[in-house]
GROMACS .gro file of C-alpha atoms in nm:
model
  152
    1UNK     CA    1   4.471   0.563 -16.753
    2UNK     CA    2   4.559   0.239 -16.730
    3UNK     CA    3   4.781   0.095 -16.432
    4UNK     CA    4   5.112   0.216 -16.573
    5UNK     CA    5   4.996   0.559 -16.641
    6UNK     CA    6   4.896   0.639 -16.324
    7UNK     CA    7   5.251   0.503 -16.165
    8UNK     CA    8   5.392   0.711 -16.400
    9UNK     CA    9   5.203   1.021 -16.304
   10UNK     CA   10   5.179   0.935 -15.941
   11UNK     CA   11   5.575   0.882 -15.979
   12UNK     CA   12   5.583   1.238 -16.149
   13UNK     CA   13   5.396   1.389 -15.831
   14UNK     CA   14   5.500   1.254 -15.592
   15UNK     CA   15   5.894   1.283 -15.639
   16UNK     CA   16   5.818   1.702 -15.710
   17UNK     CA   17   5.639   1.696 -15.414
   18UNK     CA   18   5.963   1.514 -15.229
   19UNK     CA   19   6.266   1.752 -15.412
   20UNK     CA   20   6.320   1.947 -15.119
   21UNK     CA   21   6.289   1.658 -14.909
   22UNK     CA   22   6.544   1.456 -14.734
   23UNK     CA   23   6.256   1.141 -14.850
   24UNK     CA   24   6.326   0.976 -15.078
   25UNK     CA   25   6.101   0.797 -15.365
   26UNK     CA   26   6.145   0.374 -15.334
   27UNK     CA   27   5.760   0.288 -15.587
   28UNK     CA   28   5.465   0.297 -15.705
   29UNK     CA   29   5.253   0.036 -15.778
   30UNK     CA   30   4.804   0.170 -15.941
   31UNK     CA   31   4.659  -0.261 -15.837
   32UNK     CA   32   4.381  -0.357 -15.846
   33UNK     CA   33   4.286  -0.625 -15.557
   34UNK     CA   34   3.887  -0.634 -15.393
   35UNK     CA   35   3.957  -0.255 -15.460
   36UNK     CA   36   4.234  -0.006 -15.647
   37UNK     CA   37   4.440   0.060 -15.459
   38UNK     CA   38   4.732   0.337 -15.539
   39UNK     CA   39   5.031   0.325 -15.253
   40UNK     CA   40   5.374   0.446 -15.269
   41UNK     CA   41   5.671   0.413 -15.070
   42UNK     CA   42   5.902   0.589 -14.978
   43UNK     CA   43   6.205   0.628 -14.725
   44UNK     CA   44   6.478   0.778 -14.661
   45UNK     CA   45   6.819   0.802 -14.451
   46UNK     CA   46   6.705   0.693 -14.093
   47UNK     CA   47   6.388   0.546 -14.154
   48UNK     CA   48   6.026   0.607 -14.234
   49UNK     CA   49   5.814   0.773 -13.986
   50UNK     CA   50   5.447   0.830 -13.955
   51UNK     CA   51   5.406   1.236 -13.994
   52UNK     CA   52   5.647   1.157 -14.380
   53UNK     CA   53   5.367   0.908 -14.509
   54UNK     CA   54   5.066   1.214 -14.335
   55UNK     CA   55   5.317   1.473 -14.518
   56UNK     CA   56   5.307   1.303 -14.814
   57UNK     CA   57   4.989   1.155 -14.829
   58UNK     CA   58   4.780   1.465 -14.778
   59UNK     CA   59   4.971   1.681 -15.040
   60UNK     CA   60   4.966   1.406 -15.345
   61UNK     CA   61   4.561   1.375 -15.235
   62UNK     CA   62   4.492   1.744 -15.306
   63UNK     CA   63   4.759   1.763 -15.596
   64UNK     CA   64   4.551   1.466 -15.699
   65UNK     CA   65   4.177   1.575 -15.643
   66UNK     CA   66   4.298   1.906 -15.833
   67UNK     CA   67   4.379   1.650 -16.125
   68UNK     CA   68   4.149   1.391 -16.118
   69UNK     CA   69   4.340   1.135 -16.356
   70UNK     CA   70   4.229   0.887 -16.179
   71UNK     CA   71   3.798   0.833 -16.274
   72UNK     CA   72   3.803   0.535 -16.080
   73UNK     CA   73   3.766   0.503 -15.711
   74UNK     CA   74   4.131   0.362 -15.533
   75UNK     CA   75   4.239   0.373 -15.184
   76UNK     CA   76   4.583   0.537 -15.132
   77UNK     CA   77   4.797   0.431 -14.910
   78UNK     CA   78   5.184   0.549 -14.838
   79UNK     CA   79   5.355   0.376 -14.621
   80UNK     CA   80   5.787   0.225 -14.555
   81UNK     CA   81   5.838  -0.030 -14.849
   82UNK     CA   82   5.907  -0.294 -14.485
   83UNK     CA   83   6.290  -0.418 -14.430
   84UNK     CA   84   6.267  -0.660 -14.661
   85UNK     CA   85   6.246  -0.438 -14.929
   86UNK     CA   86   6.237  -0.518 -15.314
   87UNK     CA   87   6.528  -0.375 -15.430
   88UNK     CA   88   6.479  -0.295 -15.800
   89UNK     CA   89   6.579   0.051 -15.877
   90UNK     CA   90   6.973   0.095 -15.995
   91UNK     CA   91   7.007   0.291 -15.685
   92UNK     CA   92   6.880   0.060 -15.460
   93UNK     CA   93   7.198  -0.118 -15.533
   94UNK     CA   94   7.400   0.088 -15.453
   95UNK     CA   95   7.271   0.219 -15.104
   96UNK     CA   96   7.294  -0.226 -15.013
   97UNK     CA   97   7.602  -0.404 -15.144
   98UNK     CA   98   7.807  -0.538 -14.860
   99UNK     CA   99   7.466  -0.588 -14.746
  100UNK     CA  100   7.364  -1.016 -14.765
  101UNK     CA  101   7.018  -0.987 -15.024
  102UNK     CA  102   6.800  -1.288 -15.176
  103UNK     CA  103   6.782  -1.373 -15.523
  104UNK     CA  104   6.474  -1.508 -15.633
  105UNK     CA  105   6.505  -1.676 -16.004
  106UNK     CA  106   6.264  -1.735 -16.275
  107UNK     CA  107   6.409  -2.118 -16.363
  108UNK     CA  108   6.588  -2.235 -16.212
  109UNK     CA  109   7.081  -2.185 -16.200
  110UNK     CA  110   7.266  -2.498 -16.107
  111UNK     CA  111   6.958  -2.596 -15.968
  112UNK     CA  112   6.870  -2.329 -15.675
  113UNK     CA  113   6.527  -2.095 -15.697
  114UNK     CA  114   6.682  -1.936 -15.445
  115UNK     CA  115   6.987  -1.749 -15.387
  116UNK     CA  116   7.202  -1.605 -15.116
  117UNK     CA  117   7.442  -1.379 -15.045
  118UNK     CA  118   7.649  -1.111 -15.066
  119UNK     CA  119   7.618  -0.805 -15.248
  120UNK     CA  120   7.864  -0.683 -15.484
  121UNK     CA  121   7.650  -0.448 -15.642
  122UNK     CA  122   7.602  -0.445 -16.055
  123UNK     CA  123   7.860  -0.471 -16.338
  124UNK     CA  124   7.693  -0.531 -16.679
  125UNK     CA  125   7.329  -0.566 -16.626
  126UNK     CA  126   7.396  -0.821 -16.398
  127UNK     CA  127   7.379  -0.807 -16.040
  128UNK     CA  128   7.678  -0.934 -15.842
  129UNK     CA  129   7.681  -1.118 -15.533
  130UNK     CA  130   7.918  -1.332 -15.340
  131UNK     CA  131   7.805  -1.721 -15.233
  132UNK     CA  132   8.167  -1.896 -15.084
  133UNK     CA  133   8.386  -1.747 -15.186
  134UNK     CA  134   8.263  -1.719 -15.528
  135UNK     CA  135   8.203  -1.426 -15.699
  136UNK     CA  136   7.788  -1.502 -15.917
  137UNK     CA  137   7.736  -1.277 -16.179
  138UNK     CA  138   7.350  -1.316 -16.332
  139UNK     CA  139   7.172  -1.149 -16.543
  140UNK     CA  140   6.919  -0.944 -16.469
  141UNK     CA  141   6.639  -1.084 -16.753
  142UNK     CA  142   6.639  -1.446 -16.530
  143UNK     CA  143   6.556  -1.228 -16.194
  144UNK     CA  144   6.243  -1.262 -16.113
  145UNK     CA  145   6.288  -1.062 -15.713
  146UNK     CA  146   6.607  -0.976 -15.471
  147UNK     CA  147   6.587  -0.820 -15.122
  148UNK     CA  148   6.783  -0.795 -14.810
  149UNK     CA  149   6.804  -1.124 -14.635
  150UNK     CA  150   6.709  -1.161 -14.217
  151UNK     CA  151   6.808  -1.376 -14.009
  152UNK     CA  152   6.568  -1.396 -13.729
   0.00000   0.00000   0.00000
């Protein structure tokens, strides 16, 4: 089973597990670093707790053992995506509208590959920002990553 197939299957399994909980699936990654790692990122209103990760990990592990869809050995990690998590799904852009974000571009726009501004949301498959009181719509295909911005 390929990487994308594993991610889709695990996304489906986790979504079923979370259907009657306050937990939300943020992302699934199946990557080869030194070993294969299956990462599941969760969130919930007010933040994720270790008990939430343990609850999902135990149930997902049991379901994966039962189905045995992944032939190679791997490590399962269930965690919070962190405060500066990448915004990927439409619901992320709705949830964080009004907050400061960093937009990383594949190629420079007006000489800049990193833009910081207030997220206005999505519009016609573009991410809309307010930068210096100006609205800027950036097509998603030009964006490599969007993250929440925190000034420390």
